[in-house]
Short mmCIF file of C-alpha atoms and ligand atoms in Angstrom, two decimals:
data_model
loop_
_atom_site.label_atom_id
_atom_site.label_comp_id
_atom_site.label_asym_id
_atom_site.label_seq_id
_atom_site.Cartn_x
_atom_site.Cartn_y
_atom_site.Cartn_z
CA MET A 1 -65.53 -13.86 -16.87
CA ALA A 2 -64.97 -17.77 -19.37
CA ARG A 3 -62.67 -19.57 -17.19
CA PRO A 4 -59.43 -20.22 -19.52
CA ARG A 5 -58.88 -23.00 -21.11
CA VAL A 6 -56.52 -25.51 -19.81
CA LEU A 7 -55.84 -29.30 -21.14
CA SER A 8 -53.49 -31.75 -21.47
CA GLY A 9 -52.87 -36.07 -21.82
CA ILE A 10 -50.93 -38.52 -19.67
CA GLN A 11 -49.96 -42.32 -22.38
CA PRO A 12 -51.91 -45.45 -20.93
CA THR A 13 -48.60 -47.35 -21.07
CA ALA A 14 -47.01 -48.26 -18.20
CA ASP A 15 -49.01 -50.24 -15.11
CA SER A 16 -48.26 -46.41 -13.33
CA PHE A 17 -47.62 -43.11 -13.59
CA HIS A 18 -44.08 -42.62 -11.61
CA LEU A 19 -42.72 -39.44 -10.38
CA GLY A 20 -41.58 -37.71 -13.56
CA ASN A 21 -46.00 -37.64 -14.43
CA TYR A 22 -46.61 -36.82 -11.03
CA LEU A 23 -44.54 -33.70 -10.55
CA GLY A 24 -43.88 -32.24 -13.91
CA ALA A 25 -47.50 -33.34 -14.60
CA VAL A 26 -50.46 -34.42 -12.65
CA ARG A 27 -49.88 -32.33 -9.79
CA GLN A 28 -50.36 -29.38 -11.74
CA TRP A 29 -53.43 -30.43 -13.75
CA VAL A 30 -55.22 -30.70 -10.07
CA THR A 31 -53.72 -27.42 -9.08
CA LEU A 32 -55.69 -26.22 -12.48
CA GLN A 33 -58.69 -26.92 -11.54
CA GLU A 34 -59.13 -24.96 -9.51
CA THR A 35 -58.26 -21.71 -11.77
CA HIS A 36 -59.93 -22.86 -15.09
CA ASP A 37 -61.98 -24.39 -17.55
CA ALA A 38 -59.75 -28.12 -17.42
CA PHE A 39 -59.68 -30.68 -19.81
CA TYR A 40 -57.53 -34.26 -18.90
CA CYS A 41 -57.49 -36.77 -21.05
CA VAL A 42 -55.30 -40.81 -21.53
CA VAL A 43 -54.26 -40.93 -24.59
CA ASP A 44 -54.89 -44.06 -26.23
CA LEU A 45 -54.41 -43.54 -29.39
CA HIS A 46 -51.31 -41.59 -28.38
CA ALA A 47 -50.15 -45.63 -26.69
CA ILE A 48 -51.02 -47.58 -30.60
CA THR A 49 -48.49 -46.27 -32.35
CA VAL A 50 -45.33 -48.48 -30.74
CA PRO A 51 -46.28 -52.41 -30.26
CA THR A 52 -49.48 -52.22 -27.82
CA GLU A 53 -50.94 -55.94 -26.36
CA PRO A 54 -55.01 -54.97 -25.79
CA ALA A 55 -55.80 -56.39 -23.49
CA ALA A 56 -52.96 -54.46 -21.70
CA LEU A 57 -53.96 -51.30 -22.84
CA ARG A 58 -57.67 -51.94 -21.47
CA ARG A 59 -56.19 -52.40 -17.99
CA ARG A 60 -53.40 -49.43 -18.68
CA THR A 61 -55.93 -46.78 -19.69
CA ARG A 62 -57.99 -47.36 -16.76
CA VAL A 63 -55.21 -48.22 -14.41
CA ALA A 64 -54.35 -43.79 -15.55
CA ALA A 65 -57.69 -42.59 -15.14
CA ALA A 66 -58.33 -43.82 -11.90
CA GLN A 67 -55.04 -42.59 -11.12
CA LEU A 68 -56.10 -39.46 -11.66
CA PHE A 69 -58.99 -39.38 -9.84
CA ALA A 70 -57.37 -41.12 -7.24
CA ALA A 71 -54.59 -37.79 -7.44
CA GLY A 72 -56.97 -34.90 -7.14
CA LEU A 73 -58.61 -35.31 -10.71
CA ASP A 74 -62.87 -34.25 -9.27
CA PRO A 75 -65.03 -35.24 -11.65
CA GLU A 76 -66.96 -32.41 -10.49
CA ARG A 77 -64.59 -30.18 -12.00
CA SER A 78 -62.81 -31.03 -14.61
CA THR A 79 -63.28 -32.65 -17.63
CA VAL A 80 -61.79 -36.15 -17.99
CA PHE A 81 -62.22 -38.50 -20.56
CA VAL A 82 -60.12 -40.95 -23.33
CA GLN A 83 -59.16 -39.71 -26.31
CA SER A 84 -60.10 -42.46 -28.13
CA HIS A 85 -64.30 -41.53 -27.16
CA VAL A 86 -63.71 -38.43 -28.61
CA ARG A 87 -63.82 -39.66 -32.31
CA GLU A 88 -62.70 -35.75 -33.80
CA HIS A 89 -59.07 -36.14 -32.51
CA ALA A 90 -58.33 -38.02 -34.90
CA GLU A 91 -60.72 -36.63 -38.05
CA LEU A 92 -58.01 -33.48 -36.53
CA ALA A 93 -55.26 -34.51 -36.99
CA TRP A 94 -56.09 -35.68 -40.82
CA ILE A 95 -56.87 -32.27 -41.57
CA LEU A 96 -53.29 -31.37 -39.22
CA THR A 97 -51.38 -33.59 -40.79
CA CYS A 98 -51.67 -31.97 -44.35
CA GLN A 99 -50.55 -28.48 -43.38
CA THR A 100 -47.60 -29.73 -42.42
CA GLY A 101 -44.24 -30.45 -43.99
CA MET A 102 -42.15 -33.54 -43.98
CA GLY A 103 -39.21 -31.39 -42.87
CA GLU A 104 -40.59 -29.60 -40.71
CA ALA A 105 -42.37 -33.17 -38.90
CA ALA A 106 -39.12 -34.97 -39.12
CA ARG A 107 -37.46 -32.57 -37.32
CA MET A 108 -39.37 -34.23 -33.48
CA THR A 109 -36.62 -35.22 -31.74
CA GLN A 110 -39.50 -37.86 -29.92
CA PHE A 111 -39.47 -39.24 -33.21
CA LYS A 112 -35.95 -40.06 -33.69
CA ASP A 113 -35.08 -40.31 -30.42
CA LYS A 114 -37.62 -43.55 -29.68
CA SER A 115 -37.35 -44.70 -33.68
CA ALA A 116 -33.87 -44.83 -32.03
CA ARG A 117 -34.79 -48.00 -30.76
CA TYR A 118 -37.17 -49.85 -32.84
CA GLY A 119 -35.57 -49.05 -35.89
CA GLU A 120 -35.84 -46.28 -38.42
CA SER A 121 -37.85 -48.19 -40.72
CA ALA A 122 -39.48 -50.36 -38.49
CA ALA A 123 -40.38 -48.19 -36.16
CA SER A 124 -44.89 -45.90 -37.24
CA VAL A 125 -46.13 -43.84 -38.73
CA GLY A 126 -48.07 -43.15 -36.35
CA LEU A 127 -45.16 -42.13 -34.68
CA PHE A 128 -43.87 -40.22 -37.01
CA THR A 129 -47.80 -38.30 -36.85
CA TYR A 130 -47.77 -38.60 -32.75
CA PRO A 131 -47.02 -34.80 -32.85
CA ILE A 132 -49.36 -33.43 -34.95
CA LEU A 133 -51.97 -36.24 -33.21
CA GLN A 134 -51.48 -34.03 -30.16
CA ALA A 135 -51.37 -30.32 -31.52
CA ALA A 136 -54.55 -32.45 -32.52
CA ASP A 137 -55.93 -32.64 -29.12
CA ILE A 138 -54.80 -29.65 -27.97
CA LEU A 139 -57.01 -26.86 -30.76
CA LEU A 140 -59.80 -28.76 -30.40
CA TYR A 141 -60.34 -27.69 -26.81
CA GLN A 142 -59.62 -24.44 -27.96
CA ALA A 143 -56.30 -24.41 -24.64
CA ASP A 144 -55.38 -21.05 -23.19
CA SER A 145 -52.97 -22.85 -21.15
CA VAL A 146 -50.94 -27.31 -21.78
CA PRO A 147 -49.32 -28.09 -17.93
CA VAL A 148 -46.35 -30.68 -19.69
CA GLY A 149 -42.94 -32.14 -18.46
CA ALA A 150 -40.08 -30.05 -20.48
CA ASP A 151 -40.10 -33.40 -22.77
CA GLN A 152 -44.13 -31.86 -24.19
CA LYS A 153 -41.42 -28.29 -25.58
CA GLN A 154 -41.16 -29.17 -29.41
CA HIS A 155 -44.40 -31.13 -29.31
CA LEU A 156 -45.81 -27.02 -28.03
CA GLU A 157 -43.91 -25.23 -30.89
CA LEU A 158 -45.42 -27.65 -33.04
CA THR A 159 -48.88 -27.03 -32.03
CA ARG A 160 -47.89 -23.07 -32.27
CA ASP A 161 -47.15 -23.53 -35.51
CA LEU A 162 -49.62 -25.58 -36.85
CA GLY A 163 -52.81 -23.53 -34.89
CA GLN A 164 -51.05 -20.35 -37.44
CA ARG A 165 -50.92 -21.18 -39.84
CA PHE A 166 -54.65 -22.62 -39.68
CA ASN A 167 -55.08 -19.38 -38.83
CA HIS A 168 -53.62 -18.01 -41.24
CA ARG A 169 -54.72 -19.70 -44.14
CA PHE A 170 -58.25 -20.47 -43.21
CA GLY A 171 -58.88 -17.67 -40.74
CA ASP A 172 -59.63 -17.66 -37.06
CA THR A 173 -60.74 -21.12 -35.82
CA PHE A 174 -58.11 -21.60 -33.48
CA THR A 175 -57.00 -20.77 -30.06
CA ILE A 176 -53.56 -20.13 -29.84
CA PRO A 177 -51.80 -22.29 -26.62
CA GLU A 178 -48.82 -21.52 -24.02
CA PRO A 179 -46.87 -23.91 -22.48
CA TYR A 180 -46.76 -24.18 -19.17
CA ILE A 181 -44.23 -25.77 -17.22
CA LEU A 182 -43.04 -25.40 -13.61
CA LYS A 183 -38.77 -24.53 -13.80
CA GLU A 184 -38.30 -26.81 -10.86
CA VAL A 185 -40.14 -30.10 -11.92
CA GLU A 186 -40.32 -29.45 -15.23
CA LYS A 187 -37.05 -32.53 -15.85
CA ILE A 188 -37.72 -34.94 -12.76
CA THR A 189 -33.80 -37.05 -13.40
CA ASP A 190 -33.93 -41.32 -13.56
CA LEU A 191 -32.45 -41.97 -9.73
CA GLN A 192 -29.89 -44.36 -11.51
CA ASP A 193 -28.69 -41.94 -14.60
CA PRO A 194 -29.42 -38.72 -12.84
CA SER A 195 -28.33 -37.29 -15.75
CA ALA A 196 -31.39 -38.98 -17.74
CA LYS A 197 -35.22 -37.69 -17.84
CA MET A 198 -37.01 -40.39 -15.30
CA SER A 199 -39.68 -42.06 -18.13
CA LYS A 200 -41.61 -45.11 -18.62
CA SER A 201 -39.24 -46.03 -21.60
CA SER A 202 -36.74 -45.53 -20.58
CA SER A 203 -35.44 -45.81 -17.83
CA SER A 204 -34.89 -49.16 -15.96
CA PRO A 205 -36.80 -50.89 -12.74
CA ALA A 206 -34.86 -48.92 -10.00
CA GLY A 207 -34.26 -45.37 -11.55
CA ILE A 208 -38.56 -45.05 -11.63
CA LEU A 209 -40.16 -44.33 -8.76
CA ASP A 210 -43.86 -45.35 -9.55
CA VAL A 211 -47.05 -44.16 -7.96
CA LEU A 212 -48.70 -47.48 -7.53
CA GLU A 213 -45.53 -49.10 -5.46
CA GLN A 214 -45.53 -50.37 -2.12
CA PRO A 215 -43.34 -48.43 0.56
CA GLY A 216 -41.13 -51.01 0.76
CA PRO A 217 -39.77 -50.54 -3.15
CA LEU A 218 -39.94 -47.36 -3.13
CA ARG A 219 -37.48 -47.07 0.17
CA LYS A 220 -34.51 -48.69 -1.68
CA LYS A 221 -34.91 -47.55 -4.33
CA ILE A 222 -34.71 -44.05 -3.14
CA MET A 223 -31.87 -44.99 -0.26
CA ARG A 224 -30.48 -46.97 -3.19
CA ALA A 225 -29.99 -44.38 -5.83
CA VAL A 226 -26.60 -42.80 -8.08
CA THR A 227 -25.12 -39.83 -5.60
CA ASP A 228 -21.82 -38.76 -5.97
CA THR A 229 -18.49 -39.00 -3.33
CA GLU A 230 -18.06 -35.98 -1.41
CA THR A 231 -20.54 -35.74 1.72
CA GLU A 232 -21.88 -32.89 1.41
CA ILE A 233 -25.80 -31.16 0.37
CA ARG A 234 -25.99 -29.08 -2.25
CA PHE A 235 -28.14 -27.84 -4.91
CA ASP A 236 -25.76 -28.57 -8.18
CA GLU A 237 -26.89 -29.46 -11.31
CA GLU A 238 -23.83 -29.61 -12.97
CA ASN A 239 -21.79 -31.86 -10.07
CA LYS A 240 -24.63 -33.40 -8.41
CA PRO A 241 -27.50 -34.12 -10.45
CA GLY A 242 -28.19 -36.73 -7.98
CA ILE A 243 -28.57 -34.71 -4.86
CA SER A 244 -29.87 -31.86 -6.61
CA ASN A 245 -32.39 -34.63 -8.42
CA LEU A 246 -32.64 -35.86 -4.57
CA LEU A 247 -33.69 -31.81 -3.40
CA ARG A 248 -36.15 -30.99 -6.49
CA ILE A 249 -37.64 -34.61 -5.59
CA GLN A 250 -37.88 -33.81 -1.57
CA SER A 251 -39.02 -29.26 -1.97
CA ALA A 252 -41.36 -30.25 -4.60
CA LEU A 253 -43.03 -32.57 -1.83
CA THR A 254 -42.11 -30.69 1.17
CA GLY A 255 -43.54 -26.71 0.07
CA THR A 256 -40.00 -26.46 1.63
CA PRO A 257 -37.26 -24.34 -0.33
CA ILE A 258 -34.12 -26.23 -1.42
CA PRO A 259 -32.22 -23.15 0.79
CA ASP A 260 -33.87 -23.96 3.89
CA LEU A 261 -33.22 -28.35 2.71
CA VAL A 262 -29.51 -27.41 1.85
CA ALA A 263 -29.13 -25.85 4.94
CA ARG A 264 -31.02 -27.97 7.01
CA TYR A 265 -28.79 -31.41 6.50
CA ALA A 266 -26.49 -28.95 6.21
CA GLY A 267 -23.30 -31.45 8.31
CA GLN A 268 -25.47 -34.59 7.67
CA GLY A 269 -24.86 -37.56 5.98
CA TYR A 270 -27.02 -38.18 2.67
CA GLY A 271 -28.18 -42.22 3.97
CA THR A 272 -30.17 -39.22 6.71
CA PHE A 273 -30.91 -36.48 3.79
CA LYS A 274 -32.52 -39.91 0.98
CA LYS A 275 -34.24 -40.95 4.32
CA GLU A 276 -36.48 -38.84 4.57
CA VAL A 277 -36.46 -38.11 0.83
CA ALA A 278 -37.83 -41.33 0.81
CA GLU A 279 -40.77 -40.37 3.85
CA ALA A 280 -42.30 -38.02 1.45
CA VAL A 281 -43.16 -39.35 -1.22
CA VAL A 282 -43.86 -42.76 0.19
CA ASP A 283 -46.27 -40.26 1.71
CA ALA A 284 -47.80 -38.70 -1.11
CA PHE A 285 -47.93 -41.89 -2.75
CA ALA A 286 -50.15 -43.71 -0.35
CA PRO A 287 -53.29 -42.35 -0.32
CA ILE A 288 -52.52 -42.45 -4.66
CA ARG A 289 -52.39 -45.35 -4.26
CA GLU A 290 -55.13 -46.81 -2.08
CA ARG A 291 -57.51 -44.55 -4.04
CA THR A 292 -56.41 -45.94 -7.17
CA GLU A 293 -57.05 -49.65 -5.68
CA LYS A 294 -60.33 -48.51 -5.08
CA LEU A 295 -62.11 -46.83 -8.09
CA LEU A 296 -60.69 -50.16 -10.06
CA GLY A 297 -62.27 -51.87 -7.49
CA ASP A 298 -65.56 -50.92 -9.08
CA GLU A 299 -65.04 -50.59 -13.03
CA ALA A 300 -68.89 -50.12 -13.89
CA GLU A 301 -68.18 -47.20 -11.55
CA LEU A 302 -64.98 -45.81 -13.09
CA ASP A 303 -66.54 -47.30 -16.89
CA ARG A 304 -69.97 -43.97 -16.30
CA MET A 305 -66.49 -41.41 -15.14
CA LEU A 306 -65.78 -41.61 -18.22
CA ALA A 307 -68.28 -41.68 -20.28
CA VAL A 308 -69.69 -38.34 -18.97
CA GLY A 309 -66.21 -37.17 -19.41
CA ALA A 310 -66.77 -38.14 -22.43
CA GLU A 311 -70.15 -36.83 -23.20
CA ARG A 312 -68.48 -33.64 -22.10
CA ALA A 313 -65.62 -33.30 -24.22
CA ARG A 314 -67.49 -34.30 -27.12
CA ALA A 315 -69.82 -31.08 -26.96
CA VAL A 316 -66.72 -28.67 -27.50
CA ALA A 317 -64.96 -31.00 -29.53
CA GLY A 318 -67.66 -31.62 -31.84
CA ARG A 319 -68.27 -27.78 -31.69
CA THR A 320 -64.63 -26.81 -33.39
CA MET A 321 -64.34 -29.04 -35.97
CA ALA A 322 -67.80 -28.42 -36.99
CA GLU A 323 -65.84 -25.40 -37.84
CA VAL A 324 -62.66 -26.41 -39.06
CA ARG A 325 -65.65 -28.67 -42.03
CA ASP A 326 -66.17 -25.76 -42.41
CA ARG A 327 -63.48 -23.50 -43.45
CA VAL A 328 -61.39 -26.06 -45.11
CA GLY A 329 -64.24 -26.35 -48.04
CA PHE A 330 -66.19 -30.00 -47.00
CA LEU A 331 -69.46 -29.76 -47.64
CA PRO A 332 -72.03 -30.39 -44.78
CA THR A 333 -73.14 -33.64 -44.61
CA SER A 334 -77.20 -33.01 -44.13
P1 TYM I 401 -46.19 -38.59 -21.28
O1 TYM I 401 -47.98 -39.51 -20.98
O2 TYM I 401 -44.99 -39.22 -21.05
O3 TYM I 401 -46.56 -37.73 -20.14
C1 TYM I 401 -47.10 -37.01 -19.22
C2 TYM I 401 -46.61 -35.95 -18.63
O4 TYM I 401 -45.42 -36.46 -18.02
C3 TYM I 401 -44.33 -34.94 -18.62
N1 TYM I 401 -43.44 -36.05 -17.97
C4 TYM I 401 -42.54 -35.76 -16.64
N2 TYM I 401 -42.32 -34.06 -16.00
C5 TYM I 401 -41.07 -34.19 -15.66
N3 TYM I 401 -40.05 -35.11 -15.62
C6 TYM I 401 -40.00 -36.25 -16.33
N4 TYM I 401 -39.30 -37.20 -16.04
C7 TYM I 401 -40.89 -36.92 -16.64
N5 TYM I 401 -41.91 -37.49 -17.73
C8 TYM I 401 -42.82 -37.21 -18.01
C9 TYM I 401 -44.64 -35.55 -19.45
O5 TYM I 401 -43.95 -33.77 -19.97
C10 TYM I 401 -46.36 -34.56 -19.99
O6 TYM I 401 -46.63 -33.74 -19.40
N6 TYM I 401 -47.67 -36.64 -25.41
C11 TYM I 401 -47.58 -36.90 -24.52
C12 TYM I 401 -48.79 -36.92 -23.80
C13 TYM I 401 -49.70 -36.13 -24.88
C14 TYM I 401 -49.84 -34.79 -24.65
C15 TYM I 401 -51.03 -34.65 -25.56
C16 TYM I 401 -49.14 -33.43 -23.58
C17 TYM I 401 -51.28 -36.48 -26.20
N7 TYM I 401 -51.64 -35.08 -26.52
C18 TYM I 401 -52.08 -32.88 -25.32
C19 TYM I 401 -50.23 -32.25 -23.19
C20 TYM I 401 -51.30 -32.06 -25.12
C21 TYM I 401 -46.33 -37.62 -23.57
O7 TYM I 401 -46.29 -38.17 -24.61
O8 TYM I 401 -46.95 -37.47 -22.36
#
């Protein structure tokens, strides 16, 4: 029987992934390649929805791809590609845009958050239609499952709505995907503001742990993470969001359940606990950083790996689009 298919994407909008991207998404991508037919893309078309400098985009797209391979995606088992290399993403996005209501698009909270930063009238129309392009990414590959963090839930709901609407209007065409969200790691929070998610666009440098960062700064940031005025280590999301976030991180990285960690640190101060969290983060990130640097040392080879991924992705996307064009009523080109 064919394996179920999984698709996800990550934006090349920073010089490194952060711990939230890694625990909330990329780590699951690596696991799922064992059981699923896996497609993962670096979404450069999404990156340009906010002002982006071309040289930085080029660099960050390669850095993102290198980190994916370095984190454990195997080019034999996973199709890793750059979104703009597969033209069908933009084409399907247009067709889905024409199936989306203005009010429906206007309800997307990420646009409201992001545009508030620029002022709504300065925000691009692309930022407004961003979730429709994301729906196209997913539906093109007939994905069964989409591994993401909690912040993507609303976009996945829109994807399902658009897929169902298209199927209803034009006949069964798309697989309707399910989100794949692991509760324990769905929202890793900012070290300085544990009520907010760790985010490349809104966290301060002290609040974010970058995968490619050196051990020194990583340790320092964790030691300085905001906690509370008590001394007791326990999981209490509401009253102790900082400690709870560190427990979640430690548990995810070491595989030790949170109650076991709480028992282990009973009677010890925050200092010892934070030191051990820092070591777990450094141990997880160091090999990824080293492999990323090595991959970036040979750009031609990295580009070749991405070309192989793009070719495999195009084969699938091309099949879906041929059907979509016909269903919508476009004439064949020949
Ligand atoms: P992006 O690039 O912002 O983030 C990549 C992935 O990391 C997850 N994530 C987090 N998880 C837990 N805690 C956090 N603090 C945290 N911060 C980020 C995100 O949920 C995401 O899974 N719109 C998407 C990119 C995208 C996409 C797609 C995803 C484009 N097309 C198709 C899935 C399928 C985004 O902005 O991710």
